[in-house]
Coordinates of C-alpha atoms in Angstrom, one line a residue:
X29 CA 106.6 45.6 98.5
X30 CA 107.5 44.7 95.1
X31 CA 104.8 43.2 92.7
X32 CA 105.4 39.8 91.3
X33 CA 106.1 41.5 87.8
X34 CA 108.8 43.9 89.4
X35 CA 110.3 41.0 91.4
X36 CA 110.7 39.0 88.3
X37 CA 112.2 41.8 86.5
X38 CA 114.6 42.4 89.4
X39 CA 115.8 38.8 89.2
X40 CA 116.3 39.0 85.6
X41 CA 118.6 42.2 85.9
X42 CA 120.5 40.5 88.6
X43 CA 121.4 37.6 86.3
X44 CA 125.2 37.5 85.5
X45 CA 126.7 37.5 81.9
X46 CA 130.2 37.3 83.5
X47 CA 131.1 34.9 86.3
X48 CA 133.6 37.2 87.9
X49 CA 131.1 40.0 88.3
X50 CA 130.3 40.7 92.0
X51 CA 126.6 41.4 93.1
X52 CA 125.1 44.8 93.6
X53 CA 122.5 45.8 96.3
X54 CA 120.5 48.4 94.2
X55 CA 119.0 47.9 90.8
X56 CA 118.5 50.5 88.2
X57 CA 115.3 50.2 86.2
X58 CA 115.1 52.9 83.6
X59 CA 117.1 55.2 85.8
X60 CA 114.7 54.5 88.8
X61 CA 116.1 52.9 91.9
X62 CA 114.0 50.0 93.0
X63 CA 114.3 48.9 96.7
X64 CA 114.8 45.3 97.2
X65 CA 113.2 43.5 100.0
X66 CA 115.8 42.1 102.6
X67 CA 114.5 38.6 102.1
X68 CA 114.6 38.8 98.3
X69 CA 118.2 40.3 98.5
X70 CA 119.4 37.7 100.8
X71 CA 118.1 34.9 98.3
X72 CA 119.8 36.9 95.4
X73 CA 123.1 37.4 97.0
X74 CA 123.3 33.7 98.3
X75 CA 122.7 32.5 94.8
X76 CA 125.1 34.9 92.9
X77 CA 128.8 34.2 92.5
X78 CA 130.8 36.8 94.4
X79 CA 134.5 37.7 93.6
X80 CA 136.3 40.5 95.5
X81 CA 138.9 42.8 93.9
X82 CA 141.9 41.4 92.2
X83 CA 145.1 42.2 94.1
X84 CA 148.2 43.2 92.0
X85 CA 150.7 41.5 92.2
X86 CA 148.7 38.4 92.5
X87 CA 151.2 36.8 95.0
X88 CA 150.9 35.8 98.6
X89 CA 153.0 37.8 101.2
X90 CA 155.5 34.9 101.3
X91 CA 155.9 34.6 97.6
X92 CA 156.4 38.5 97.3
X93 CA 159.1 38.5 100.1
X94 CA 160.9 35.6 98.4
X95 CA 161.0 37.2 95.1
X96 CA 162.2 40.4 96.6
X97 CA 164.8 38.8 98.6
X98 CA 166.1 37.1 95.3
X99 CA 166.1 40.3 93.3
X100 CA 168.2 42.0 96.2
X101 CA 170.6 39.1 96.1
X102 CA 171.0 39.4 92.3
X103 CA 171.9 43.2 92.8
X104 CA 174.1 43.0 95.7
X105 CA 178.0 42.9 95.2
X106 CA 180.5 42.2 97.8
X107 CA 183.0 44.3 95.9
X108 CA 181.2 47.5 97.1
X109 CA 181.8 47.0 100.9
X110 CA 184.8 49.4 101.1
X111 CA 183.7 52.9 101.6
X112 CA 186.2 55.8 101.9
X113 CA 183.7 58.5 102.8
X114 CA 183.5 60.4 106.0
X115 CA 180.8 62.2 108.2
X116 CA 177.0 61.9 107.4
X117 CA 175.2 62.1 104.1
X118 CA 171.4 62.5 103.7
X119 CA 169.3 60.8 101.1
X120 CA 166.2 62.7 100.4
X121 CA 163.6 60.4 99.0
X122 CA 161.1 61.8 96.6
X123 CA 159.8 59.9 93.6
X124 CA 162.4 57.3 93.9
X125 CA 161.0 55.1 96.7
X126 CA 163.3 52.1 96.1
X127 CA 166.7 50.8 97.0
X128 CA 167.5 48.8 93.7
X129 CA 169.1 50.9 91.1
X130 CA 169.0 54.0 93.2
X131 CA 172.1 56.0 92.4
X132 CA 171.2 58.8 95.0
X133 CA 171.3 56.2 97.8
X134 CA 174.5 54.6 96.5
X135 CA 176.4 57.9 96.2
X136 CA 175.3 59.0 99.6
X137 CA 176.7 55.5 101.0
X138 CA 180.0 55.8 99.2
X139 CA 180.6 59.4 100.3
X140 CA 180.0 59.0 104.0
X141 CA 180.5 56.8 107.1
X142 CA 176.8 57.0 108.0
X143 CA 173.7 57.5 105.9
X144 CA 170.3 59.2 106.8
X145 CA 167.3 58.5 104.5
X146 CA 164.8 61.0 104.8
X147 CA 161.3 61.6 103.4
X148 CA 159.2 64.8 103.7
X149 CA 155.5 64.6 103.7
X150 CA 155.0 67.9 101.8
X151 CA 151.6 69.5 102.5
X152 CA 151.6 71.1 99.0
X153 CA 151.3 67.5 97.5
X154 CA 147.9 67.1 99.3
X155 CA 146.5 70.6 98.3
X156 CA 144.6 71.4 95.1
X157 CA 145.3 71.4 91.4
X158 CA 146.5 74.5 89.7
X159 CA 143.5 75.7 87.5
X160 CA 140.4 73.8 88.7
X161 CA 141.0 73.1 92.4
X162 CA 140.6 69.4 92.3
X163 CA 142.3 67.3 95.2
X164 CA 145.9 67.1 94.2
X165 CA 146.4 63.6 95.4
X166 CA 143.3 61.4 95.5
X167 CA 142.6 58.8 98.3
X168 CA 143.7 55.8 96.4
X169 CA 147.0 57.2 95.6
X170 CA 147.5 58.4 99.1
X171 CA 147.0 54.7 100.4
X172 CA 149.5 53.6 97.8
X173 CA 152.0 56.1 98.9
X174 CA 151.6 55.0 102.6
X175 CA 152.2 51.4 101.4
X176 CA 155.3 52.5 99.5
X177 CA 156.8 54.4 102.5
X178 CA 156.2 51.2 104.8
X179 CA 157.9 49.0 102.3
X180 CA 160.8 51.4 101.9
X181 CA 161.2 51.7 105.6
X182 CA 161.2 47.9 106.1
X183 CA 163.7 47.4 103.2
X184 CA 166.2 50.1 104.6
X185 CA 166.1 48.4 108.0
X186 CA 167.0 45.1 106.4
X187 CA 170.0 46.9 105.1
X188 CA 171.1 48.6 108.4
X189 CA 169.3 52.0 107.9
X190 CA 166.0 53.5 108.8
X191 CA 163.7 56.0 107.3
X192 CA 163.4 59.5 109.0
X193 CA 159.8 60.8 108.2
X194 CA 159.1 64.5 108.7
X195 CA 155.9 66.4 108.1
X196 CA 156.6 69.8 106.4
X197 CA 158.2 71.5 103.5
X198 CA 161.5 70.1 102.3
X199 CA 163.2 73.5 102.4
X200 CA 162.5 73.8 106.0
X201 CA 163.1 70.2 107.1
X202 CA 166.3 69.3 105.4
X203 CA 168.4 72.5 106.7
X204 CA 167.3 71.5 110.1
X205 CA 168.2 67.8 109.9
X206 CA 171.4 68.8 108.4
X207 CA 172.2 71.2 111.3
X208 CA 171.1 68.6 113.8
X209 CA 173.4 65.7 112.3
X210 CA 176.2 67.7 110.7
X211 CA 175.5 66.2 107.3
X212 CA 177.9 67.4 104.6
X213 CA 175.6 66.4 101.5
X214 CA 171.9 65.9 100.7
X215 CA 171.7 63.5 97.7
X216 CA 168.4 63.4 95.7
X217 CA 167.0 62.4 92.3
X218 CA 166.5 65.4 89.8
X219 CA 163.1 66.4 88.9
X220 CA 162.0 68.3 85.7
X221 CA 158.6 70.1 86.3
X222 CA 158.4 73.5 87.7
X223 CA 156.8 72.8 91.1
X224 CA 159.5 70.1 91.8
X225 CA 162.4 72.2 90.6
X226 CA 161.1 75.2 92.6
X227 CA 161.4 73.1 95.7
X228 CA 164.9 72.0 94.7
X229 CA 166.0 75.7 94.5
X230 CA 164.4 76.6 97.9
X231 CA 166.1 73.5 99.4
X232 CA 169.4 74.7 98.0
X233 CA 168.9 78.2 99.2
X234 CA 168.1 76.8 102.7
X235 CA 171.3 74.7 102.9
X236 CA 173.4 77.7 102.1
X237 CA 172.1 79.3 105.3
X238 CA 173.6 76.4 107.4
X239 CA 177.4 76.5 108.3
X240 CA 179.0 73.3 109.3
X241 CA 181.3 73.0 112.2
X242 CA 184.8 73.3 111.1
X243 CA 188.0 71.4 112.4
X244 CA 190.3 74.4 112.8
X245 CA 190.3 78.2 112.6
X246 CA 192.4 78.1 109.4
X247 CA 189.5 76.3 107.5
X248 CA 186.8 78.3 105.6
X249 CA 183.1 77.7 106.8
X250 CA 181.5 75.0 104.7
X251 CA 177.8 74.8 103.7
X252 CA 176.2 71.6 103.1
X253 CA 175.7 70.6 99.3
X254 CA 172.5 69.6 97.5
X255 CA 173.6 66.8 95.0
X256 CA 171.0 66.1 92.4
X257 CA 171.3 62.8 90.5
X258 CA 169.5 61.8 87.3
X259 CA 167.8 58.5 87.7
X260 CA 164.3 58.4 86.4
X261 CA 164.6 57.4 82.8
X262 CA 165.7 54.4 80.8
X263 CA 168.3 56.4 79.0
X264 CA 170.5 58.8 81.0
X265 CA 170.2 62.4 80.0
X266 CA 173.9 62.7 79.8
X267 CA 173.9 60.0 77.1
X268 CA 171.5 61.5 74.6
X269 CA 172.8 62.4 71.3
X270 CA 171.3 66.0 71.6
X271 CA 170.7 68.4 74.3
X272 CA 167.3 68.0 75.9
X273 CA 166.4 71.7 74.8
X274 CA 166.9 70.2 71.1
X275 CA 164.9 67.2 71.6
X276 CA 163.1 66.1 68.3
X277 CA 159.4 67.2 68.1
X278 CA 158.2 63.8 67.0
X279 CA 158.6 60.6 69.2
X280 CA 159.6 58.4 66.3
X281 CA 162.6 60.5 65.6
X282 CA 163.6 60.5 69.3
X283 CA 163.3 56.7 69.4
X284 CA 165.2 55.9 66.4
X285 CA 167.9 58.3 67.5
X286 CA 168.5 57.0 71.0
X287 CA 168.1 53.4 69.8
X288 CA 170.8 53.7 67.4
X289 CA 173.2 56.1 69.1
X290 CA 172.8 55.4 72.9
X291 CA 173.4 52.6 75.3
X292 CA 171.4 51.9 78.5
X293 CA 173.5 52.1 81.6
X294 CA 173.6 49.1 83.9
X295 CA 171.6 49.0 87.1
X296 CA 173.5 50.2 90.2
X297 CA 174.5 47.4 92.7
X298 CA 174.0 47.5 96.4
X299 CA 176.6 46.8 99.1
X300 CA 176.0 44.1 101.7
X301 CA 175.0 46.7 104.2
X302 CA 174.0 50.3 103.7
X303 CA 174.5 51.1 107.5
X304 CA 175.0 52.6 109.8
X305 CA 172.7 55.5 110.6
X306 CA 174.1 58.6 112.3
X307 CA 174.6 58.2 116.0
X308 CA 173.7 61.8 117.0
X309 CA 171.3 64.4 116.3
X310 CA 168.0 62.5 115.8
X311 CA 166.7 63.3 119.3
X312 CA 167.0 67.1 118.4
X313 CA 164.4 66.6 115.6
X314 CA 162.1 64.3 117.5
X315 CA 163.3 61.0 116.4
X316 CA 162.5 58.9 113.4
X317 CA 158.8 60.0 113.2
X318 CA 156.0 57.8 111.8
X319 CA 154.6 56.9 108.6
X320 CA 151.4 59.0 108.2
X321 CA 147.9 57.6 108.2
X322 CA 145.0 58.5 105.8
X323 CA 143.5 60.7 108.4
X324 CA 146.7 62.6 109.0
X325 CA 146.7 63.3 105.3
X326 CA 143.1 64.6 105.2
X327 CA 141.7 61.6 103.6
X328 CA 138.7 59.5 104.9
X329 CA 138.8 55.6 104.7
X330 CA 137.4 54.6 101.4
X331 CA 134.1 52.6 101.8
X332 CA 134.0 48.9 101.4
X333 CA 131.8 49.3 98.3
X334 CA 134.6 51.2 96.5
X335 CA 136.9 48.4 97.2
X336 CA 134.8 45.6 95.9
X337 CA 135.6 45.8 92.2
X338 CA 138.6 45.9 89.8
X339 CA 142.2 45.8 90.8
X340 CA 144.0 46.8 94.0
X341 CA 147.5 47.7 93.6
X342 CA 149.9 47.2 96.4
X343 CA 152.3 49.9 96.9
X344 CA 156.1 49.5 97.5
X345 CA 159.3 48.1 96.0
X346 CA 158.6 44.6 97.1
X347 CA 155.3 44.6 95.3
X348 CA 156.8 46.0 92.3
X349 CA 159.3 43.2 92.0
X350 CA 156.6 40.7 92.8
X351 CA 154.5 41.9 89.8
X352 CA 157.4 41.9 87.4
X353 CA 158.2 38.4 88.6
X354 CA 154.4 37.2 88.3
X355 CA 154.0 38.8 84.8
X356 CA 157.4 37.9 83.3
X357 CA 158.4 34.6 84.9
X358 CA 155.5 33.0 86.8
X359 CA 152.7 33.6 84.2
X360 CA 154.9 34.0 81.2
X361 CA 152.9 36.8 79.7
X362 CA 155.8 38.9 78.4
X363 CA 155.9 37.0 75.2
X364 CA 152.3 38.0 74.1
X365 CA 152.3 41.7 75.6
X366 CA 152.0 43.3 72.2
X367 CA 148.9 41.0 71.3
X368 CA 147.0 41.7 74.6
X369 CA 148.2 45.2 75.7
X370 CA 145.1 47.0 74.3
X371 CA 142.7 44.9 76.6
X372 CA 140.7 46.6 79.3
X373 CA 139.4 43.9 81.6
X374 CA 141.4 42.1 84.3
X375 CA 145.1 42.5 85.6
X376 CA 147.1 40.6 83.0
X377 CA 146.4 42.1 79.6
X378 CA 149.5 44.4 80.3
X379 CA 152.3 44.7 82.5
X380 CA 150.6 47.2 85.0
X381 CA 154.1 48.5 86.1
X382 CA 153.2 52.2 85.8
X383 CA 152.1 52.8 89.4
X384 CA 155.4 51.6 90.6
X385 CA 157.3 53.5 88.1
X386 CA 155.5 56.8 88.9
X387 CA 156.5 56.3 92.6
X388 CA 160.0 55.4 91.8
X389 CA 159.4 52.0 93.5
X390 CA 160.5 50.3 90.2
X391 CA 163.6 51.3 88.0
X392 CA 163.0 51.3 84.2
X393 CA 166.6 50.0 83.9
X394 CA 165.6 47.1 86.1
X395 CA 162.7 46.3 83.8
X396 CA 165.2 46.5 80.8
X397 CA 167.5 44.1 82.4
X398 CA 164.8 41.7 83.1
X399 CA 163.5 41.9 79.6
X400 CA 166.9 41.1 78.3
X401 CA 167.2 38.3 80.9
X402 CA 163.9 36.9 79.6
X403 CA 164.9 37.2 76.0
X404 CA 168.1 35.1 76.9
X405 CA 166.5 32.6 78.9
X406 CA 163.1 32.1 77.1
X407 CA 162.5 34.1 73.9
X408 CA 162.8 37.5 72.1
X409 CA 160.0 38.7 69.9
X410 CA 158.0 41.9 69.1
X411 CA 156.3 41.7 72.5
X412 CA 159.5 41.7 74.5
X413 CA 160.7 44.7 72.5
X414 CA 157.4 46.5 72.8
X415 CA 157.7 46.9 76.7
X416 CA 161.0 48.7 76.1
X417 CA 159.1 50.8 73.2
X418 CA 156.7 51.9 75.9
X419 CA 159.4 52.8 78.4
X420 CA 161.1 55.0 75.7
X421 CA 157.7 56.9 75.3
X422 CA 158.0 57.5 79.2
X423 CA 161.6 58.9 78.5
X424 CA 160.4 61.0 75.7
X425 CA 157.6 62.8 78.0
X426 CA 160.3 63.3 80.8
X427 CA 162.8 64.8 78.4
X428 CA 159.9 66.8 76.7
X429 CA 159.1 68.5 79.9
X430 CA 162.7 70.1 80.1
X431 CA 162.2 71.3 76.5
X432 CA 158.7 72.7 76.8
X433 CA 158.7 73.9 80.4
X434 CA 155.5 75.0 81.6
X435 CA 153.9 75.0 78.3
X436 CA 152.8 71.5 78.9
X437 CA 150.4 72.9 81.4
X438 CA 149.0 75.8 79.4
X439 CA 145.9 75.6 77.5
X440 CA 147.6 76.1 74.1
X441 CA 150.1 73.5 74.7
X442 CA 153.7 73.5 73.5
X443 CA 152.4 74.4 70.0
X444 CA 150.5 77.3 71.4
X445 CA 147.4 76.4 69.6
X446 CA 144.4 78.5 70.6
X447 CA 141.0 77.0 70.5
X448 CA 137.5 77.7 72.2
X449 CA 137.3 75.2 74.9
X450 CA 134.2 74.9 77.0
X451 CA 134.4 74.6 80.8
X452 CA 130.7 73.7 81.3
X453 CA 130.7 72.2 84.8
X454 CA 127.6 70.0 84.3
X455 CA 129.1 68.4 81.2
X456 CA 132.4 67.8 82.8
X457 CA 130.8 66.2 85.9
X458 CA 129.0 63.9 83.7
X459 CA 132.1 62.7 82.3
X460 CA 134.0 62.6 85.5
X461 CA 131.3 60.6 87.3
X462 CA 130.7 58.2 84.4
X463 CA 127.3 59.6 83.5
X464 CA 127.6 60.5 79.7
X465 CA 125.3 57.8 78.4
X466 CA 128.0 56.1 76.6
X467 CA 128.9 52.8 78.5
X468 CA 132.4 52.7 77.1
X469 CA 133.2 56.1 78.5
X470 CA 131.2 55.5 81.7
X471 CA 132.8 52.3 82.5
X472 CA 136.3 53.5 82.1
X473 CA 135.6 56.5 84.4
X474 CA 134.1 54.5 87.1
X475 CA 137.1 52.1 87.0
X476 CA 139.4 55.2 87.5
X477 CA 137.5 56.4 90.4
X478 CA 137.3 53.1 91.9
X479 CA 140.8 51.7 91.3
X480 CA 143.0 54.6 90.4
X481 CA 143.8 52.9 87.1
X482 CA 142.6 53.0 83.5
X483 CA 143.9 51.0 80.4
X484 CA 146.0 52.9 77.9
X485 CA 143.2 52.3 75.5
X486 CA 140.7 53.7 77.8
X487 CA 142.7 56.8 78.6
X488 CA 142.9 57.7 74.8
X489 CA 139.2 57.0 74.3
X490 CA 137.9 59.1 77.2
X491 CA 140.3 61.9 76.4
X492 CA 139.3 61.9 72.8
X493 CA 135.5 62.1 74.1
X494 CA 136.1 64.9 76.3
X495 CA 138.0 67.1 74.1
X496 CA 136.4 66.1 70.6
X497 CA 132.7 65.2 71.4
X498 CA 132.2 67.3 74.4
X499 CA 134.6 70.2 73.4
X500 CA 135.7 70.5 77.2
X501 CA 138.9 72.1 78.1
X502 CA 141.6 69.4 78.2
X503 CA 143.2 70.6 81.3
X504 CA 140.1 69.7 83.2
X505 CA 140.5 66.1 82.2
X506 CA 144.3 66.4 82.8
X507 CA 143.7 67.7 86.4
X508 CA 141.1 65.0 87.2
X509 CA 143.6 62.4 86.1
X510 CA 146.1 64.1 88.3
X511 CA 143.8 63.5 91.2
X512 CA 142.8 59.9 90.5
X513 CA 145.7 58.2 88.8
X514 CA 147.9 55.9 90.8
X515 CA 150.5 56.2 88.2
X516 CA 150.3 60.0 87.9
X517 CA 153.4 62.0 87.1
X518 CA 153.3 65.3 85.6
X519 CA 155.4 64.6 82.5
X520 CA 153.6 61.5 81.4
X521 CA 150.1 62.8 82.4
X522 CA 150.3 66.2 80.7
X523 CA 152.3 64.9 77.8
X524 CA 149.6 62.5 76.8
X525 CA 146.8 64.9 77.4
X526 CA 148.4 67.6 75.2
X527 CA 149.1 64.8 72.7
X528 CA 145.5 63.7 72.8
X529 CA 144.1 67.2 72.6
X530 CA 146.1 68.2 69.6
X531 CA 148.1 70.9 71.2
X532 CA 151.4 68.8 72.0
X533 CA 154.2 67.5 70.0
X534 CA 152.0 65.7 67.2
X535 CA 151.4 66.6 63.7
X536 CA 147.8 65.4 63.9
X537 CA 145.7 68.0 65.6
X538 CA 142.3 66.3 65.2
X539 CA 143.0 63.0 66.7
X540 CA 139.7 61.2 67.1
X541 CA 138.8 57.8 68.7
X542 CA 135.4 56.5 67.4
X543 CA 133.5 55.1 70.2
X544 CA 131.5 52.5 68.0
X545 CA 134.9 51.3 66.4
X546 CA 136.7 51.1 69.7
X547 CA 133.8 49.3 71.4
X548 CA 133.6 46.8 68.5
X549 CA 137.2 46.2 68.5
X550 CA 138.3 46.2 72.2
X551 CA 135.1 45.1 73.9
X552 CA 133.0 43.2 71.3
X553 CA 131.0 41.3 73.7
X554 CA 130.5 44.2 76.2
X555 CA 132.0 42.3 79.0
X556 CA 134.2 45.3 80.2
X557 CA 131.2 47.7 80.2
X558 CA 128.9 45.1 82.0
X559 CA 131.6 44.7 84.7
X560 CA 131.6 48.2 85.7
X561 CA 127.8 49.0 84.7
X562 CA 125.7 46.4 86.5
X563 CA 122.5 47.5 84.7
X564 CA 123.9 46.4 81.4
X565 CA 124.4 42.7 82.4
X566 CA 121.0 41.5 81.4
X567 CA 121.2 43.3 78.2
X568 CA 122.0 41.2 75.1
X569 CA 125.9 41.5 74.3
X570 CA 125.4 43.1 70.9
X571 CA 123.5 46.0 72.5
X572 CA 125.4 46.8 75.6
X573 CA 127.6 49.7 74.1
X574 CA 124.4 51.3 72.6
X575 CA 121.5 50.0 74.8
X576 CA 119.1 53.0 73.8
X577 CA 116.3 53.5 76.5
X578 CA 117.7 50.8 78.6
X579 CA 120.5 53.2 79.8
X580 CA 120.6 56.7 80.8
X581 CA 120.3 59.3 78.0
X582 CA 123.5 60.4 76.0
X583 CA 124.6 63.7 77.2
X584 CA 126.0 64.8 73.8
X585 CA 126.0 63.5 70.2
X586 CA 129.1 61.9 68.9
X587 CA 131.0 64.2 66.6
X588 CA 130.8 61.5 63.9
X589 CA 127.4 60.2 64.8
X590 CA 126.2 57.2 66.8
X591 CA 124.3 54.0 66.0
X592 CA 121.6 55.2 68.5
X593 CA 121.4 58.9 67.0
X594 CA 120.4 59.9 63.6
X595 CA 123.4 61.3 61.6
X596 CA 123.6 65.0 61.1
X597 CA 123.4 65.5 57.3
X598 CA 125.1 68.7 57.4
X599 CA 128.2 66.9 58.7
X600 CA 128.0 63.9 56.5
X601 CA 130.5 65.1 54.0
X602 CA 132.9 66.3 56.6
X603 CA 132.6 62.9 58.3
X604 CA 133.4 61.1 55.1
X605 CA 136.4 63.1 54.4
X606 CA 137.7 62.7 58.0
X607 CA 136.8 59.0 58.4
X608 CA 140.5 58.1 57.9
X609 CA 141.4 59.7 61.1
X610 CA 139.2 57.5 63.0
X611 CA 141.0 55.1 65.3

C-alpha cells in the first residue's frame, strides 16, 4: 500500500499540463516505478481527460470517399475511351500504389485490350537491413502497406479491374503470370537504388525466358517486354537541363536550374473505365490472391498502449487525397505552411504528405496542381511556394541517388569522408529507445517508435545528437529510420542522413543542432516533451527540457555544453569559434 505522502506525490505527478495528454497507468518517481492501487487508479483515470490518437486525415469515411470521388472525376476524361491496343498488358505495382497520375497504368491500358494489375509481396522487403540487421520494414509501415493495398484494390475494382496479389519474388512471379495470361508487356515505374534496380534486371532476364505464342510459322518468336516508366518526381528526368550524372552537388544550384529551365508535366488523365481484366489464365496461378495480414508478414499485432498516442496515418490513395483536401481546402492551412512547418506537436503544423508520397499513393504532380489551383482560387504566398520547394528537395535526393549510386549507403558517403565512428550498442540503444536523458531527443524517438512519424525538425535534431554528441555511426541511425518510418524511401532517408552527418552533398561538414536552442525555439513551454514523456508533466514548463534529477541521467554531455552540465573549459574557445554553426 502507498503511504499518504506517496499517494499525494502520485496524484501530483498525474496532473496535466496539457489537456490533450492521455493518462498513463504507471508513474516514474526518480526512475523508480511505483505501483498504483486499483482503487486509486480508477479515481485518477475517471477524473483525467482522455483523448485517443489523432487519425490522419481527420475525415470520416464518407468524407474521404466523397473527396476521392471528386478528385477522380476531375482527372477522368471521356476523350481517352478509345484504345487501339491488343492482347494483355500487366501493371507491376511497386512504390506507386495509386490510380491518379499513374503513367505506367495508363500506358498499359492504351497498349492492350485487357489490363492485369499485379502486386508482388516480396519477402526481401521484410528481411533485415544491410549493416546492422534491424527489421527492414517495421510493424507500423507494414500495417500502412496493407491499408494501401486494400484501397488500391477497391479503387481498381471501381474502374473495372482488380489486383492480383502474389507472395514471392517478382522475378519468379511475373514470368509465370505472363506465361499464364499471354501478356505482351509488363509496365512498371522505374526505381533508382541498387536493390530495386537489381530486381528490375532479374525481372527483365526472367521475361526473356518466356516465349509468347505466335500467330503463324513465319513469325519470329516473341518475348514479353519490361517497360519501365519514370513517374516518381515532380520534374521528369527527361526534362532536366543536365544529365542526372552531372547533377549539381548543391541543392540550391539544382533548384534554381530546374525552376528556370524546366516545366512540370501535367497529371495523366484516366479513361472512364480501365477494364476489362484478362478472361483467361488466372486459374493457372491460383486466382486473384488475398491481401496479406500482419501475421502472414511475420508481424505481431501492436498493443493497444502503443496506439494511444500521437497520429495514426491511414494508408491508401483515398486517404492521401483526403489529407490534401483537409489541409488545403477544409482547414485552409496551406497559406501558413511556411510559418508552422517547424512545429512538432499535432497533425496540422505541416502537410504530412510524406507517408503517401513514399508509398506512391500520392503523386507529387497532383500536389503541384492542387497548389496552383489553391493559388488561383484563394491566394499565393511564400507558404504555397514552400510546399513546392520541399517537393524539389525530394526530387533532388531521388536524382542524387542515380549520380552517387551506392555511395549514399557507405560510411564515408558520396564525399568519401573517413571519420572514426563508434558503434557502441549501449549508447545506440539509449538513443533508439528514447533513454538519453535529453527530453527533446527522447520524446522524438518515442514518437517515432509509436507512430512511425517524426517532424522534419525532430529528424534533424536527433540526427545531430547521434552523430555529433554521441559520435555514433550515422548508418545505425539511418537503418533504424528505415525500420520505423512510415515515409521511408531510400533516396530521401539516406540522402538526409548523409547530409546531416556531413558526408553528403553539403559544404558544411560539422552541421550541429544545439538542443538548448532548439528546445527554446521550437518547444518553449515543453508541451511536446511533456506529451511523450508523462513524467515531465508535473514539472514547471521552464524546467522540462533540462529537469535535472527529476529525469533520467544524461547519457553523454553535449558537444557544446548543457545548462545542466558544467561547461568543459578545454572546449570553451572552440565552442565560441563554432557558435555560428549552431542552428
